[in-house]
Amino acid sequence: MGKYGMTHIVWDWNGTLFHDTEAVIGATNAAFAELGLAPITLEQYRELYCVPVPRFYERLLGRLPTDAEWAAMDDIFHRYYAEHRVTCELAVGARDLLAGWQSAGHSQSILSMYGHAELVPLVRGFGIEPHFVRVDGRTGPSGGSKTEHMVRHLEALTGTGVEAARTVVIGDAADDALAALHVGARAVLYTGGSHGRASLEEVGVPVVDSLEEAVAEASRLAA
């Protein structure tokens, strides 16, 4: 940890390391039902999803939800998700990739927009926490961008040998790439989560279909 010039990966959690797509779609549809919206499919979700999340709802409602509507939908989403996440597993191959990256002498961390108090025990429960130099979840209100969280995350890694120029963010949302670019890091986007390939490719960073490809691309980008 502290090796000068090493390559560092900042992993996203939901939809990237943690394959929770079914729980997210179910929670989204439960929230939609609060406003009388019809349920959507995974394909529709990947086509329309965006951050900040209220704008995602705007695309479906034709208007931004009111503060009261947003609060109610957000509460329903998180209650449903908490009940159903227990059936979700790590993404295929994630354990081996995390162990291999660490064994190769590189470092890695997690930055998620999932609440910090819920994230840490979840990561710990999978037995993978020792692979990371830091695990950060969201603090403050949900639904916003990852950018400012990324700034704080990298600042907290100061002194560990992590440099933005040798850091690659791996995530499943356009917002992951935008947060990476904001701090001077690189990004690789993965099609197995919240966005479809077409919307991810609009960002202009490498887009891959597996985490194995993502790690290989991270190695190349930060070489």
Tab-separated table of C-alpha atoms in Angstrom:
chain	number	residue	atom	x	y	z
A	1	MET	CA	0.000	0.000	0.000
A	2	GLY	CA	2.017	3.221	-0.312
A	3	LYS	CA	4.029	2.072	-3.340
A	4	TYR	CA	4.780	5.165	-5.414
A	5	GLY	CA	3.215	5.186	-8.875
A	6	MET	CA	1.057	2.100	-8.360
A	7	THR	CA	-2.196	1.678	-10.264
A	8	HIS	CA	-5.310	2.138	-8.149
A	9	ILE	CA	-8.871	1.080	-8.958
A	10	VAL	CA	-11.865	2.812	-7.412
A	11	TRP	CA	-14.707	0.331	-7.691
A	12	ASP	CA	-18.360	1.223	-7.784
A	13	TRP	CA	-20.519	-1.147	-5.725
A	14	ASN	CA	-24.154	-1.377	-6.842
A	15	GLY	CA	-24.431	-2.822	-10.334
A	16	THR	CA	-20.670	-3.310	-10.567
A	17	LEU	CA	-19.089	-5.473	-7.870
A	18	PHE	CA	-22.517	-6.208	-6.392
A	19	HIS	CA	-24.971	-7.734	-8.869
A	20	ASP	CA	-28.195	-6.273	-7.506
A	21	THR	CA	-29.970	-5.393	-10.740
A	22	GLU	CA	-33.118	-7.393	-9.988
A	23	ALA	CA	-33.468	-5.795	-6.549
A	24	VAL	CA	-32.974	-2.316	-8.017
A	25	ILE	CA	-35.602	-2.827	-10.732
A	26	GLY	CA	-38.067	-4.198	-8.184
A	27	ALA	CA	-37.428	-1.281	-5.830
A	28	THR	CA	-37.782	1.217	-8.672
A	29	ASN	CA	-41.120	-0.241	-9.714
A	30	ALA	CA	-42.319	-0.222	-6.106
A	31	ALA	CA	-41.449	3.493	-5.972
A	32	PHE	CA	-43.180	4.126	-9.299
A	33	ALA	CA	-46.337	2.499	-8.003
A	34	GLU	CA	-46.506	5.232	-5.344
A	35	LEU	CA	-47.253	7.724	-8.146
A	36	GLY	CA	-49.364	5.350	-10.214
A	37	LEU	CA	-46.653	4.815	-12.832
A	38	ALA	CA	-46.562	1.568	-14.782
A	39	PRO	CA	-43.648	-0.768	-14.058
A	40	ILE	CA	-40.630	-0.670	-16.374
A	41	THR	CA	-38.394	-3.402	-17.720
A	42	LEU	CA	-34.640	-3.749	-17.267
A	43	GLU	CA	-34.129	-2.557	-20.844
A	44	GLN	CA	-36.223	0.567	-20.254
A	45	TYR	CA	-34.406	1.249	-17.006
A	46	ARG	CA	-30.992	1.026	-18.679
A	47	GLU	CA	-32.144	3.330	-21.462
A	48	LEU	CA	-33.624	6.021	-19.210
A	49	TYR	CA	-31.667	5.919	-15.938
A	50	CYS	CA	-29.614	9.015	-15.115
A	51	VAL	CA	-28.156	10.969	-12.197
A	52	PRO	CA	-29.319	12.975	-10.327
A	53	VAL	CA	-32.086	10.439	-9.801
A	54	PRO	CA	-35.005	12.930	-9.711
A	55	ARG	CA	-34.247	13.620	-13.398
A	56	PHE	CA	-34.728	9.902	-14.077
A	57	TYR	CA	-38.222	10.227	-12.639
A	58	GLU	CA	-38.742	13.397	-14.709
A	59	ARG	CA	-38.160	11.391	-17.880
A	60	LEU	CA	-41.031	9.122	-16.912
A	61	LEU	CA	-43.390	11.655	-15.320
A	62	GLY	CA	-42.834	14.456	-17.796
A	63	ARG	CA	-41.995	16.682	-14.808
A	64	LEU	CA	-39.763	16.660	-11.772
A	65	PRO	CA	-41.351	14.985	-8.740
A	66	THR	CA	-42.311	17.331	-5.937
A	67	ASP	CA	-40.243	17.247	-2.761
A	68	ALA	CA	-42.976	15.224	-1.050
A	69	GLU	CA	-43.213	12.762	-3.966
A	70	TRP	CA	-39.439	12.349	-4.083
A	71	ALA	CA	-39.251	11.719	-0.331
A	72	ALA	CA	-42.010	9.088	-0.519
A	73	MET	CA	-40.505	7.341	-3.559
A	74	ASP	CA	-37.013	7.389	-2.105
A	75	ASP	CA	-38.258	5.862	1.158
A	76	ILE	CA	-40.162	3.101	-0.660
A	77	PHE	CA	-37.190	2.367	-2.907
A	78	HIS	CA	-34.784	1.927	-0.004
A	79	ARG	CA	-37.198	-0.161	2.072
A	80	TYR	CA	-37.889	-2.527	-0.822
A	81	TYR	CA	-34.206	-2.700	-1.768
A	82	ALA	CA	-33.132	-3.498	1.810
A	83	GLU	CA	-35.563	-6.429	1.895
A	84	HIS	CA	-34.454	-7.891	-1.442
A	85	ARG	CA	-30.708	-7.223	-1.511
A	86	VAL	CA	-30.203	-10.277	0.736
A	87	THR	CA	-30.734	-12.536	-2.290
A	88	CYS	CA	-28.074	-10.731	-4.371
A	89	GLU	CA	-24.491	-11.884	-4.867
A	90	LEU	CA	-21.182	-10.478	-6.021
A	91	ALA	CA	-20.766	-10.165	-9.780
A	92	VAL	CA	-19.368	-13.185	-11.592
A	93	GLY	CA	-15.598	-13.401	-11.135
A	94	ALA	CA	-15.407	-10.447	-8.747
A	95	ARG	CA	-13.711	-12.308	-5.899
A	96	ASP	CA	-10.890	-13.618	-8.081
A	97	LEU	CA	-10.367	-10.251	-9.758
A	98	LEU	CA	-10.106	-8.439	-6.424
A	99	ALA	CA	-7.658	-10.976	-5.041
A	100	GLY	CA	-5.605	-10.955	-8.235
A	101	TRP	CA	-5.340	-7.170	-8.371
A	102	GLN	CA	-4.145	-7.039	-4.778
A	103	SER	CA	-1.695	-9.893	-5.306
A	104	ALA	CA	-0.217	-8.035	-8.285
A	105	GLY	CA	0.793	-5.225	-5.907
A	106	HIS	CA	-1.907	-2.739	-6.845
A	107	SER	CA	-4.414	-1.057	-4.567
A	108	GLN	CA	-8.180	-0.662	-4.759
A	109	SER	CA	-11.048	0.970	-2.921
A	110	ILE	CA	-14.829	1.230	-3.085
A	111	LEU	CA	-16.810	4.419	-3.527
A	112	SER	CA	-20.559	3.914	-3.630
A	113	MET	CA	-23.648	6.077	-3.532
A	114	TYR	CA	-25.223	3.436	-1.303
A	115	GLY	CA	-25.453	4.638	2.299
A	116	HIS	CA	-22.166	4.227	4.172
A	117	ALA	CA	-23.734	2.625	7.254
A	118	GLU	CA	-25.333	-0.077	5.096
A	119	LEU	CA	-22.436	-0.522	2.684
A	120	VAL	CA	-19.618	-1.347	5.098
A	121	PRO	CA	-21.268	-4.353	6.805
A	122	LEU	CA	-22.440	-5.625	3.411
A	123	VAL	CA	-18.900	-5.578	1.996
A	124	ARG	CA	-17.601	-7.114	5.221
A	125	GLY	CA	-20.221	-9.854	5.058
A	126	PHE	CA	-18.872	-11.028	1.706
A	127	GLY	CA	-15.402	-11.371	3.249
A	128	ILE	CA	-13.761	-9.039	0.720
A	129	GLU	CA	-13.063	-5.984	2.881
A	130	PRO	CA	-9.328	-6.830	3.302
A	131	HIS	CA	-8.816	-6.283	-0.444
A	132	PHE	CA	-9.560	-2.547	-0.110
A	133	VAL	CA	-7.561	0.328	1.333
A	134	ARG	CA	-10.807	2.238	1.860
A	135	VAL	CA	-14.566	1.642	1.621
A	136	ASP	CA	-16.751	4.747	1.352
A	137	GLY	CA	-20.505	4.910	0.962
A	138	ARG	CA	-22.720	7.923	0.552
A	139	THR	CA	-23.139	10.363	3.397
A	140	GLY	CA	-25.969	12.867	3.183
A	141	PRO	CA	-29.102	12.800	1.002
A	142	SER	CA	-29.511	10.211	-1.749
A	143	GLY	CA	-30.071	10.873	-5.423
A	144	GLY	CA	-27.144	13.182	-6.207
A	145	SER	CA	-23.944	12.933	-8.226
A	146	LYS	CA	-20.828	11.028	-7.210
A	147	THR	CA	-18.452	13.848	-8.135
A	148	GLU	CA	-18.000	15.538	-4.761
A	149	HIS	CA	-17.847	12.167	-3.045
A	150	MET	CA	-15.019	11.208	-5.425
A	151	VAL	CA	-13.102	14.364	-4.517
A	152	ARG	CA	-13.324	13.505	-0.811
A	153	HIS	CA	-12.525	9.829	-1.458
A	154	LEU	CA	-9.245	10.584	-3.225
A	155	GLU	CA	-8.341	13.253	-0.679
A	156	ALA	CA	-8.767	10.623	2.047
A	157	LEU	CA	-6.316	8.374	0.179
A	158	THR	CA	-3.597	11.030	0.204
A	159	GLY	CA	-0.473	9.514	1.709
A	160	THR	CA	-1.216	5.949	0.583
A	161	GLY	CA	0.568	6.321	-2.753
A	162	VAL	CA	-2.665	6.751	-4.717
A	163	GLU	CA	-2.402	9.357	-7.483
A	164	ALA	CA	-5.347	10.528	-9.572
A	165	ALA	CA	-3.321	10.124	-12.765
A	166	ARG	CA	-2.760	6.423	-11.987
A	167	THR	CA	-6.334	5.826	-10.789
A	168	VAL	CA	-9.081	4.144	-12.813
A	169	VAL	CA	-12.725	4.215	-11.765
A	170	ILE	CA	-14.743	1.133	-12.729
A	171	GLY	CA	-18.503	1.588	-12.626
A	172	ASP	CA	-21.770	0.943	-14.426
A	173	ALA	CA	-23.077	4.510	-14.774
A	174	ALA	CA	-22.130	7.573	-16.767
A	175	ASP	CA	-21.868	9.436	-13.465
A	176	ASP	CA	-18.942	7.187	-12.444
A	177	ALA	CA	-16.974	8.361	-15.470
A	178	LEU	CA	-17.888	12.008	-14.965
A	179	ALA	CA	-16.731	11.825	-11.340
A	180	ALA	CA	-13.464	10.218	-12.452
A	181	LEU	CA	-12.778	12.834	-15.103
A	182	HIS	CA	-13.511	15.611	-12.602
A	183	VAL	CA	-10.615	14.521	-10.381
A	184	GLY	CA	-8.212	13.730	-13.225
A	185	ALA	CA	-8.638	9.955	-13.108
A	186	ARG	CA	-9.540	7.526	-15.908
A	187	ALA	CA	-12.713	5.460	-16.154
A	188	VAL	CA	-13.973	2.174	-17.558
A	189	LEU	CA	-17.720	1.567	-17.750
A	190	TYR	CA	-19.358	-1.855	-17.408
A	191	THR	CA	-22.585	-2.802	-19.190
A	192	GLY	CA	-23.810	-5.240	-16.529
A	193	GLY	CA	-25.539	-2.670	-14.327
A	194	SER	CA	-27.752	0.405	-14.624
A	195	HIS	CA	-26.927	1.713	-18.116
A	196	GLY	CA	-27.095	0.189	-21.566
A	197	ARG	CA	-24.062	0.251	-23.855
A	198	ALA	CA	-25.378	3.070	-26.053
A	199	SER	CA	-25.736	5.566	-23.202
A	200	LEU	CA	-22.383	4.575	-21.684
A	201	GLU	CA	-20.558	5.045	-24.990
A	202	GLU	CA	-21.779	8.654	-25.149
A	203	VAL	CA	-19.378	9.508	-22.302
A	204	GLY	CA	-16.320	8.753	-24.432
A	205	VAL	CA	-14.497	6.308	-22.148
A	206	PRO	CA	-13.892	2.567	-22.685
A	207	VAL	CA	-17.029	0.424	-22.302
A	208	VAL	CA	-16.767	-3.310	-21.553
A	209	ASP	CA	-19.117	-6.242	-21.017
A	210	SER	CA	-17.309	-8.004	-18.151
A	211	LEU	CA	-15.375	-7.050	-15.033
A	212	GLU	CA	-12.434	-9.071	-16.313
A	213	GLU	CA	-12.277	-6.802	-19.359
A	214	ALA	CA	-12.640	-3.781	-17.081
A	215	VAL	CA	-9.617	-4.738	-15.001
A	216	ALA	CA	-7.537	-5.449	-18.121
A	217	GLU	CA	-8.490	-2.047	-19.515
A	218	ALA	CA	-7.684	-0.355	-16.188
A	219	SER	CA	-4.226	-1.917	-16.301
A	220	ARG	CA	-3.687	-0.592	-19.808
A	221	LEU	CA	-5.006	2.909	-19.118
A	222	ALA	CA	-2.840	3.497	-16.064
A	223	ALA	CA	0.322	1.850	-17.402
